[in-house]
Amino acid sequence: MSAPLPHPSDARPVTLLHTDVLIVGGGAAGVATAITAARRGCAVTLVEKYGFCGGGAVAGLSGTLCGLYEAAEGDAPPRQLVHGFVDEFVAALERRQGLTEPLRYGKTYTRVHDPLVWREVADALLREAGVRILYHALVTEVIREGERTLGAQVYTKQGKLRILAPVTVDASGDADLIAMAGLPDTIGDHGRVQNPTMIFKLSGVDVARFSRTYGADTIMPPAVSAMIAEANGQGYRLPRSKIWLFPTPRPDELLCNCTRVTGADGRELNPLNYQDFTEAELEGRLQVREYARFFKAYIAGCEASWVNDTAPQVGVRQTRQLVGRDTLSNAAILAGRKSADGIARSPWPIELHSGERPKVEWLLNDFYEIPLGCFIPRQGEGLLAAGRCLSAEHEAVASARVTAQCFSYGHALGHAAALMAREGLDAGDLQGSAIRALLNRDGARLD
Ligand SMILES: Cc1cc2nc3c(=O)[nH]c(=O)nc-3n(C[C@H](O)[C@H](O)[C@H](O)COP(=O)(O)OP(=O)(O)OC[C@H]3O[C@@H](n4cnc5c(N)ncnc54)[C@H](O)[C@@H]3O)c2cc1C
């Protein structure tokens, strides 16, 4: 018989904090939720494991603000369809020279942000709204009484914090709190998630020459894919041939979204698995050097280029989704479905990163709406979700996860959390149509 395992212990005292709304995660969704709820008069606490906000957009260096513009055939100019909190964030990035003009991305447009400026804008807006920010604070457990979530326990260097709140919002991207609470979740396509990508910045680029050679589209043309195939024949190891390169707001710089991080045996890595997540970081950094070597040797304008930095962490597209009152289906996206309780809209294509080449399925001259119920767990009370962990089918996540939409979800969920914290509503009482009216009042232009 094996000896019983010793119990872990931490002799430091536990600190108790109270707040109206507790938000876990400072990505686009968490930031928008926190600011919206605070502006509605709630005492808001935002807990973030890093020392800065931005999540996938900054720590993962996803780097571009997708999901704002309509997709169309031909050379139509950018037509913005998504408004609300995101407009404010965009304006703040612009004021600090932290955002490019819209750049062509296939049949639509995107805008590239400076990750440092993103962090500064988030800090400034959160502080202005009076949000209590706890950086370097990792949620390790939820506090529950029966079916009701009462808050969360947080690990900090000072010791544990127990934060109690009538409403907790899981904006962790990974539905961490949903899983901790034992609520149902789904993971990708029978457990297979989209592959991670290690994004990096290439400096010393002659961007004008680069753009003259390959055109204005940030999705690289077939000629570049052909050069990648050729290089692979010359001993390079470049697993992804369809790549995206974006000029940034900084001079002489490209943001490179080109790696395809899989396991040594070729399997899809799932960042929910601690070994896979580690392997993704190690493999991601190796691939960055290989792509950078290729750019220097093959790509016009990159002859004197050098890797400025990689993302602080490998970019995680997909992990867990909650099981919500509603679920966004693939069919709803392809049909451009709208609904009276839609709290956000998206014109973004299904952009699925699995297999050798990312697959893009466009939604032309149209958009779909995401119902509030995708953020309300089917069971339990006191816990909502915001951001890419929404209740959605596998391919649907590949569209609904981008940054402009995550800002929209946060905007909506901030109102929802405030209604629960200030007016005593239960999650089951929340009406998408009522939140939609509040969003329209804030300039979301959903109608
Ligand atoms: C490789 C890649 C490329 C992408 N490209 C684009 C693109 O070009 N344009 C675009 O618009 N979108 C892109 N995306 C998608 C986009 O970046 C993300 O989906 C979006 O940022 C998600 O926002 P979020 O707020 O839902 O979650 P996240 O940004 O994931 O934020 C979650 C936050 O929660 C924190 N957190 C997690 N768990 C805990 C915990 N237990 N305790 C405390 N804090 C916690 C994390 O540190 C993080 O800051 C890309 C994503 C990836 C991975």
Coordinates of C-alpha atoms and ligand atoms in Angstrom, one line a residue:
M1 CA 0.0 0.0 0.0
S2 CA 1.3 3.5 -0.9
A3 CA 1.7 6.1 1.9
P4 CA -1.0 8.8 1.9
L5 CA 0.1 12.0 0.1
P6 CA 1.0 14.9 2.5
H7 CA -1.4 17.8 2.4
P8 CA -0.2 21.1 0.9
S9 CA -0.3 24.1 3.2
D10 CA 0.4 27.8 3.2
A11 CA 1.0 29.3 6.7
R12 CA 0.3 32.9 5.5
P13 CA -3.0 34.5 6.5
V14 CA -5.8 34.7 3.9
T15 CA -6.9 38.3 3.1
L16 CA -10.7 38.8 2.6
L17 CA -11.9 41.4 0.0
H18 CA -15.4 42.4 -1.0
T19 CA -16.5 43.8 -4.3
D20 CA -19.7 44.1 -6.4
V21 CA -18.3 42.6 -9.5
L22 CA -15.3 40.3 -9.7
I23 CA -13.8 39.9 -13.2
V24 CA -11.1 37.3 -13.8
G25 CA -8.9 38.1 -16.8
G26 CA -7.8 41.4 -18.3
G27 CA -8.1 40.5 -22.1
A28 CA -10.3 42.6 -24.4
A29 CA -13.4 41.1 -22.8
G30 CA -12.4 41.5 -19.2
V31 CA -11.3 45.1 -19.7
A32 CA -14.5 46.1 -21.4
T33 CA -16.6 44.3 -18.8
A34 CA -14.8 46.0 -15.9
I35 CA -15.0 49.5 -17.3
T36 CA -18.7 49.2 -18.3
A37 CA -19.7 47.8 -14.8
A38 CA -17.6 50.4 -13.0
R39 CA -19.2 53.2 -15.0
R40 CA -22.6 51.9 -13.9
G41 CA -21.6 52.5 -10.3
C42 CA -20.4 49.1 -9.3
A43 CA -17.3 48.5 -7.2
V44 CA -15.3 46.4 -9.6
T45 CA -12.2 44.2 -9.0
L46 CA -10.2 42.9 -12.0
V47 CA -7.8 40.0 -11.4
E48 CA -5.1 39.3 -14.0
K49 CA -2.3 36.8 -13.8
Y50 CA 0.1 38.9 -15.8
G51 CA 1.3 42.4 -14.9
F52 CA -0.6 44.0 -17.7
C53 CA -3.9 43.7 -19.6
G54 CA -4.4 42.5 -23.2
G55 CA -4.4 38.7 -22.9
G56 CA -4.3 37.1 -26.4
A57 CA -4.0 40.5 -28.1
V58 CA -0.9 41.5 -26.1
A59 CA 0.6 38.6 -24.2
G60 CA -0.2 36.4 -27.3
L61 CA 0.8 39.3 -29.6
S62 CA -2.2 38.6 -31.8
G63 CA -1.6 42.2 -32.6
T64 CA -4.4 43.2 -34.9
L65 CA -7.9 44.3 -34.2
C66 CA -10.1 42.0 -36.4
G67 CA -13.8 41.9 -36.6
L68 CA -14.7 45.6 -37.2
Y69 CA -15.3 45.6 -41.0
E70 CA -17.7 44.1 -43.5
A71 CA -16.2 41.5 -45.9
A72 CA -16.9 42.1 -49.6
E73 CA -15.7 41.1 -53.0
G74 CA -13.6 43.6 -55.0
D75 CA -11.9 46.7 -53.7
A76 CA -14.7 48.1 -51.5
P77 CA -13.3 50.6 -48.9
P78 CA -13.5 49.6 -45.2
R79 CA -17.1 49.7 -43.9
Q80 CA -17.2 49.5 -40.1
L81 CA -20.1 47.4 -38.7
V82 CA -19.1 47.0 -35.1
H83 CA -19.4 49.9 -32.6
G84 CA -19.7 50.7 -28.9
F85 CA -16.9 50.3 -26.4
V86 CA -14.5 49.3 -29.2
D87 CA -14.8 52.8 -30.7
E88 CA -13.5 54.3 -27.5
F89 CA -10.6 51.9 -27.3
V90 CA -9.7 52.6 -30.9
A91 CA -9.8 56.3 -30.4
A92 CA -7.5 56.0 -27.4
L93 CA -5.1 53.9 -29.3
E94 CA -5.2 56.4 -32.2
R95 CA -4.5 59.3 -29.9
R96 CA -1.3 57.6 -28.8
Q97 CA -0.2 56.6 -32.3
G98 CA -0.8 53.0 -31.4
L99 CA -2.9 51.8 -34.3
T100 CA -2.5 51.6 -38.1
E101 CA -5.1 52.6 -40.6
P102 CA -7.3 49.7 -41.8
L103 CA -5.1 47.2 -43.7
R104 CA -6.4 44.8 -46.3
Y105 CA -6.9 41.2 -45.0
G106 CA -8.3 39.1 -47.8
K107 CA -11.9 40.3 -48.5
T108 CA -11.9 42.6 -45.4
Y109 CA -9.7 44.8 -43.3
T110 CA -7.9 44.8 -40.0
R111 CA -5.9 47.3 -37.9
V112 CA -2.6 46.6 -36.3
H113 CA -2.0 47.9 -32.7
D114 CA 1.1 48.5 -30.7
P115 CA 1.0 46.1 -27.7
L116 CA 2.7 48.6 -25.4
V117 CA 0.2 51.3 -26.2
W118 CA -2.7 48.7 -25.8
R119 CA -1.4 48.0 -22.2
E120 CA -1.2 51.8 -21.5
V121 CA -4.7 52.5 -22.8
A122 CA -6.2 49.6 -20.8
D123 CA -4.4 50.9 -17.6
A124 CA -5.6 54.4 -18.2
L125 CA -9.3 53.6 -18.9
L126 CA -9.5 51.1 -16.0
R127 CA -8.1 53.6 -13.6
E128 CA -10.2 56.4 -14.8
A129 CA -13.3 54.2 -14.3
G130 CA -12.2 53.4 -10.7
V131 CA -11.6 49.7 -11.2
R132 CA -9.5 48.0 -8.5
I133 CA -6.8 46.2 -10.6
L134 CA -5.0 43.2 -9.1
Y135 CA -2.1 42.3 -11.3
H136 CA 0.1 39.2 -10.7
A137 CA -2.9 37.5 -9.2
L138 CA -4.0 34.1 -10.3
V139 CA -7.4 32.6 -9.6
T140 CA -7.0 29.1 -8.3
E141 CA -10.5 28.2 -7.0
V142 CA -14.0 29.4 -7.1
I143 CA -16.0 30.0 -3.9
R144 CA -19.3 28.3 -4.1
E145 CA -22.3 27.6 -1.9
G146 CA -24.5 25.0 -3.5
E147 CA -25.1 26.1 -7.1
R148 CA -24.2 29.8 -6.4
T149 CA -20.7 31.2 -7.1
L150 CA -19.8 33.7 -4.3
G151 CA -16.4 34.8 -5.7
A152 CA -12.9 33.3 -6.1
Q153 CA -9.7 32.5 -4.3
V154 CA -6.6 34.2 -5.8
Y155 CA -2.9 33.4 -5.4
T156 CA -0.6 36.4 -4.9
K157 CA 2.9 36.7 -3.7
Q158 CA 1.5 38.1 -0.4
G159 CA -0.6 34.9 0.0
K160 CA -4.1 34.0 -0.8
L161 CA -6.9 36.5 -1.3
R162 CA -10.5 35.4 -0.9
I163 CA -12.6 37.8 -3.0
L164 CA -16.4 37.7 -2.4
A165 CA -18.8 39.2 -4.9
P166 CA -22.5 38.8 -5.9
V167 CA -21.4 38.5 -9.5
T168 CA -18.2 36.9 -10.9
V169 CA -17.3 37.1 -14.5
D170 CA -15.1 34.5 -16.1
A171 CA -13.1 36.4 -18.7
S172 CA -10.1 34.1 -18.5
G173 CA -10.5 33.1 -22.1
D174 CA -10.1 29.5 -21.0
A175 CA -13.4 29.2 -19.0
D176 CA -11.2 28.5 -16.0
L177 CA -13.8 29.4 -13.5
I178 CA -16.5 27.4 -15.3
A179 CA -14.3 24.4 -15.0
M180 CA -13.3 25.1 -11.4
A181 CA -17.1 25.4 -10.6
G182 CA -17.6 22.0 -12.1
L183 CA -20.0 23.4 -14.7
P184 CA -20.3 21.7 -18.1
D185 CA -17.9 22.8 -20.8
T186 CA -16.8 21.6 -24.3
I187 CA -13.3 21.4 -25.8
G188 CA -12.9 21.9 -29.5
D189 CA -13.8 19.2 -31.9
H190 CA -13.9 16.2 -29.6
G191 CA -11.0 17.6 -27.6
R192 CA -9.0 18.8 -30.6
V193 CA -8.5 22.5 -30.5
Q194 CA -7.1 24.9 -33.1
N195 CA -3.3 25.0 -33.1
P196 CA -1.4 27.6 -31.2
T197 CA 0.8 30.1 -33.0
M198 CA 3.9 31.9 -31.7
I199 CA 3.8 35.4 -33.1
F200 CA 6.8 37.6 -33.4
K201 CA 8.0 41.0 -34.5
L202 CA 10.6 41.5 -37.2
S203 CA 12.5 44.7 -37.1
G204 CA 14.9 46.3 -39.7
V205 CA 12.5 45.7 -42.5
D206 CA 12.2 47.9 -45.6
V207 CA 8.4 47.9 -45.4
A208 CA 7.9 50.0 -48.5
R209 CA 9.9 47.6 -50.6
F210 CA 8.1 44.6 -48.9
S211 CA 4.7 46.1 -49.7
R212 CA 5.6 47.1 -53.3
T213 CA 6.7 43.5 -53.9
Y214 CA 3.9 41.5 -52.3
G215 CA 1.0 44.0 -52.4
A216 CA -1.3 45.5 -49.9
D217 CA -2.9 42.3 -48.6
T218 CA -1.6 41.1 -45.3
I219 CA -2.5 37.6 -46.3
M220 CA 0.6 36.7 -48.3
P221 CA 0.1 35.8 -52.0
P222 CA 0.7 32.3 -53.4
A223 CA 4.2 33.4 -54.5
V224 CA 5.3 33.5 -50.8
S225 CA 3.7 30.1 -50.2
A226 CA 5.7 28.8 -53.2
M227 CA 8.9 30.2 -51.7
I228 CA 8.1 28.5 -48.4
A229 CA 7.7 25.2 -50.2
E230 CA 10.9 25.7 -52.1
A231 CA 12.8 26.5 -48.8
N232 CA 11.4 23.4 -47.2
G233 CA 13.0 21.5 -50.1
Q234 CA 16.3 23.2 -49.2
G235 CA 16.4 22.0 -45.6
Y236 CA 14.2 24.6 -43.9
R237 CA 11.5 23.5 -41.5
L238 CA 8.5 25.8 -42.1
P239 CA 5.3 23.9 -41.3
R240 CA 2.8 26.6 -42.4
S241 CA 2.8 27.8 -46.0
K242 CA -0.1 30.3 -45.9
I243 CA 1.1 33.2 -43.7
W244 CA 0.2 36.7 -42.6
L245 CA 2.6 39.6 -42.3
F246 CA 1.4 42.9 -41.0
P247 CA 3.2 46.3 -41.1
T248 CA 2.8 47.8 -37.6
P249 CA 2.5 51.4 -36.3
R250 CA 6.3 51.3 -35.6
P251 CA 8.7 52.0 -38.4
D252 CA 10.6 49.2 -40.2
E253 CA 8.6 46.5 -38.5
L254 CA 6.4 43.5 -39.4
L255 CA 4.2 41.5 -37.1
C256 CA 4.5 37.9 -38.2
N257 CA 1.7 35.4 -37.8
C258 CA 3.2 32.4 -39.5
T259 CA 4.1 29.6 -37.2
R260 CA 2.0 26.5 -36.8
V261 CA 2.9 24.9 -33.5
T262 CA 2.2 21.2 -33.2
G263 CA 3.7 18.4 -31.1
A264 CA 6.9 16.6 -32.1
D265 CA 4.7 13.7 -33.3
G266 CA 2.6 16.1 -35.4
R267 CA -0.4 16.0 -33.1
E268 CA -2.4 19.2 -32.2
L269 CA -1.3 20.6 -28.9
N270 CA -3.9 21.5 -26.4
P271 CA -2.8 24.3 -24.0
L272 CA -5.1 23.0 -21.3
N273 CA -2.6 20.2 -20.9
Y274 CA 0.4 21.5 -19.0
Q275 CA 2.9 19.4 -21.0
D276 CA 1.4 20.5 -24.3
F277 CA 1.5 24.1 -23.2
T278 CA 5.2 23.9 -22.4
E279 CA 6.0 22.1 -25.6
A280 CA 4.1 24.8 -27.5
E281 CA 6.4 27.5 -26.1
L282 CA 9.6 25.6 -26.8
E283 CA 8.5 24.6 -30.3
G284 CA 7.1 28.1 -31.0
R285 CA 10.4 29.8 -30.3
L286 CA 12.3 27.4 -32.5
Q287 CA 9.9 28.0 -35.4
V288 CA 10.3 31.8 -35.0
R289 CA 14.0 31.5 -35.7
E290 CA 13.4 29.3 -38.7
Y291 CA 10.9 31.6 -40.2
A292 CA 13.1 34.6 -39.5
R293 CA 16.0 32.9 -41.3
F294 CA 13.7 32.2 -44.3
F295 CA 12.5 35.9 -44.4
K296 CA 16.0 37.2 -44.4
A297 CA 17.0 34.8 -47.2
Y298 CA 13.9 35.0 -49.4
I299 CA 11.6 37.9 -48.7
A300 CA 12.1 41.3 -50.4
G301 CA 12.7 44.0 -47.8
C302 CA 13.7 41.6 -45.1
E303 CA 17.4 41.2 -46.0
A304 CA 18.6 43.1 -43.0
S305 CA 15.8 42.1 -40.6
W306 CA 16.1 40.7 -37.1
V307 CA 13.7 39.2 -34.5
N308 CA 12.8 42.0 -32.2
D309 CA 10.9 39.8 -29.8
T310 CA 8.4 36.9 -29.6
A311 CA 5.1 37.1 -27.9
P312 CA 5.5 36.7 -24.1
Q313 CA 3.4 33.5 -24.5
V314 CA 2.4 31.3 -27.4
G315 CA -0.9 32.5 -28.8
V316 CA -3.8 30.3 -27.7
R317 CA -6.8 30.4 -30.0
Q318 CA -9.1 28.0 -28.3
T319 CA -9.5 26.0 -25.2
R320 CA -12.7 25.5 -23.2
Q321 CA -16.2 26.8 -24.1
L322 CA -18.9 27.0 -21.5
V323 CA -22.2 25.3 -22.1
G324 CA -24.6 28.2 -22.1
R325 CA -28.3 29.0 -22.2
D326 CA -27.7 29.5 -26.0
T327 CA -24.9 28.1 -28.2
L328 CA -23.6 29.8 -31.3
S329 CA -23.8 27.3 -34.1
N330 CA -21.7 27.1 -37.3
A331 CA -25.0 27.3 -39.2
A332 CA -26.0 30.5 -37.5
I333 CA -22.8 32.2 -38.7
L334 CA -23.1 30.9 -42.3
A335 CA -26.7 32.1 -42.4
G336 CA -25.9 35.5 -40.9
R337 CA -28.5 34.9 -38.2
K338 CA -29.7 37.9 -36.2
S339 CA -31.8 37.8 -33.0
A340 CA -33.7 40.1 -30.8
D341 CA -31.4 39.2 -27.9
G342 CA -28.2 39.6 -29.9
I343 CA -25.7 41.7 -27.8
A344 CA -22.9 41.8 -30.4
R345 CA -22.4 41.4 -34.1
S346 CA -19.7 39.9 -36.2
P347 CA -18.8 40.1 -39.8
W348 CA -15.6 38.1 -39.3
P349 CA -15.1 34.9 -41.3
I350 CA -14.7 31.4 -39.9
E351 CA -10.9 31.3 -39.8
L352 CA -10.0 27.8 -38.7
H353 CA -6.4 27.0 -37.8
S354 CA -6.0 23.2 -38.0
G355 CA -4.2 21.1 -40.6
E356 CA -1.5 22.6 -42.8
R357 CA -3.2 25.7 -44.0
P358 CA -5.7 27.9 -42.2
K359 CA -9.1 27.7 -43.8
V360 CA -11.1 30.9 -44.2
E361 CA -14.8 30.9 -44.9
W362 CA -16.1 34.4 -45.7
L363 CA -19.4 36.0 -44.7
L364 CA -19.9 38.5 -47.5
N365 CA -21.8 41.8 -47.1
D366 CA -23.4 40.4 -44.0
F367 CA -22.9 39.8 -40.3
Y368 CA -24.4 37.6 -37.6
E369 CA -25.4 38.3 -34.0
I370 CA -24.3 36.6 -30.9
P371 CA -27.1 36.1 -28.3
L372 CA -26.6 37.0 -24.6
G373 CA -27.4 33.4 -23.7
C374 CA -23.9 32.3 -25.0
F375 CA -22.4 33.9 -22.0
I376 CA -24.8 32.6 -19.3
P377 CA -24.0 29.2 -18.0
R378 CA -26.9 26.8 -18.4
Q379 CA -26.6 25.9 -14.7
G380 CA -25.7 27.8 -11.5
E381 CA -26.0 31.3 -10.3
G382 CA -23.6 34.3 -9.7
L383 CA -21.2 33.4 -12.5
L384 CA -21.2 34.8 -16.1
A385 CA -18.6 34.6 -18.8
A386 CA -17.2 37.0 -21.3
G387 CA -14.9 36.7 -24.3
R388 CA -13.6 33.8 -26.4
C389 CA -14.8 31.1 -24.0
L390 CA -18.4 31.8 -25.1
S391 CA -20.8 28.9 -25.7
A392 CA -20.2 28.0 -29.3
E393 CA -19.6 25.1 -31.7
H394 CA -16.0 24.4 -32.7
E395 CA -15.9 26.2 -36.1
A396 CA -18.1 29.0 -34.7
V397 CA -15.3 29.8 -32.2
A398 CA -13.0 30.3 -35.1
S399 CA -15.0 33.3 -36.1
A400 CA -16.5 34.6 -32.8
R401 CA -13.2 34.8 -30.9
V402 CA -11.6 37.9 -32.5
T403 CA -10.8 41.1 -30.6
A404 CA -13.5 43.5 -31.7
Q405 CA -16.2 41.0 -30.7
C406 CA -14.5 40.3 -27.4
F407 CA -14.7 44.0 -26.7
S408 CA -18.4 43.9 -27.6
Y409 CA -19.0 40.9 -25.3
G410 CA -17.3 42.6 -22.5
H411 CA -19.4 45.8 -23.1
A412 CA -22.6 43.7 -22.9
L413 CA -21.5 41.6 -19.9
G414 CA -20.5 44.7 -18.0
H415 CA -24.2 45.8 -18.2
A416 CA -25.4 42.4 -17.3
A417 CA -23.1 42.2 -14.3
A418 CA -24.2 45.6 -13.1
L419 CA -27.9 44.6 -13.4
M420 CA -27.2 41.6 -11.2
A421 CA -25.0 43.5 -8.7
R422 CA -27.0 46.7 -8.4
E423 CA -30.5 45.6 -9.1
G424 CA -30.4 42.1 -7.6
L425 CA -31.3 40.3 -10.9
D426 CA -30.4 36.6 -11.2
A427 CA -28.6 35.5 -14.3
G428 CA -31.9 33.8 -15.3
D429 CA -33.7 37.2 -15.3
L430 CA -31.3 38.8 -17.7
Q431 CA -32.8 39.6 -21.1
G432 CA -30.7 40.0 -24.2
S433 CA -33.1 42.6 -25.6
A434 CA -32.8 44.8 -22.5
I435 CA -29.0 44.7 -22.7
R436 CA -29.1 45.4 -26.4
A437 CA -31.1 48.6 -25.6
L438 CA -28.4 49.7 -23.1
L439 CA -25.7 49.0 -25.6
N440 CA -27.4 51.1 -28.2
R441 CA -27.7 53.9 -25.7
D442 CA -23.9 53.7 -25.5
G443 CA -23.5 53.9 -29.3
A444 CA -23.2 50.2 -30.2
R445 CA -25.6 50.8 -33.2
L446 CA -27.1 47.3 -33.1
D447 CA -30.3 48.5 -34.6
Ligands
LIG1 C1 -2.2 33.2 -32.5 C2 -3.4 34.1 -32.5 C3 -3.7 35.0 -33.4 C4 -4.8 35.8 -33.4 N1 -5.0 36.8 -34.3 C5 -5.9 37.7 -34.1 C6 -6.0 38.8 -34.9 O1 -5.1 39.0 -35.8 N2 -6.9 39.7 -34.7 C7 -7.8 39.6 -33.7 O2 -8.7 40.4 -33.5 N3 -7.8 38.5 -32.9 C8 -6.9 37.6 -33.1 N4 -6.8 36.5 -32.2 C9 -7.8 36.3 -31.2 C10 -7.8 37.3 -30.0 O3 -6.5 37.7 -29.7 C11 -8.3 36.6 -28.8 O4 -9.3 35.7 -29.1 C12 -8.9 37.7 -27.9 O5 -7.8 38.5 -27.5 C13 -9.5 37.0 -26.7 O6 -9.9 37.9 -25.7 P1 -10.5 37.5 -24.3 O7 -10.6 38.7 -23.5 O8 -11.7 36.6 -24.5 O9 -9.4 36.5 -23.7 P2 -7.9 36.6 -23.5 O10 -7.3 37.6 -24.4 O11 -7.4 35.2 -23.6 O12 -7.7 37.1 -22.0 C14 -7.8 36.3 -20.9 C15 -7.0 36.9 -19.8 O13 -7.3 36.2 -18.6 C16 -6.1 36.0 -17.9 N5 -6.2 34.8 -17.1 C17 -6.5 33.5 -17.6 N6 -6.7 32.7 -16.6 C18 -6.5 33.4 -15.4 C19 -6.6 33.0 -14.1 N7 -6.9 31.8 -13.7 N8 -6.4 34.0 -13.1 C20 -6.1 35.3 -13.5 N9 -6.0 35.7 -14.8 C21 -6.3 34.7 -15.8 C22 -5.0 35.9 -19.0 O14 -3.7 36.2 -18.5 C23 -5.6 36.9 -20.0 O15 -5.0 38.2 -19.8 C24 -5.7 35.7 -32.3 C25 -5.4 34.8 -31.3 C26 -4.3 34.0 -31.4 C27 -4.0 33.0 -30.3

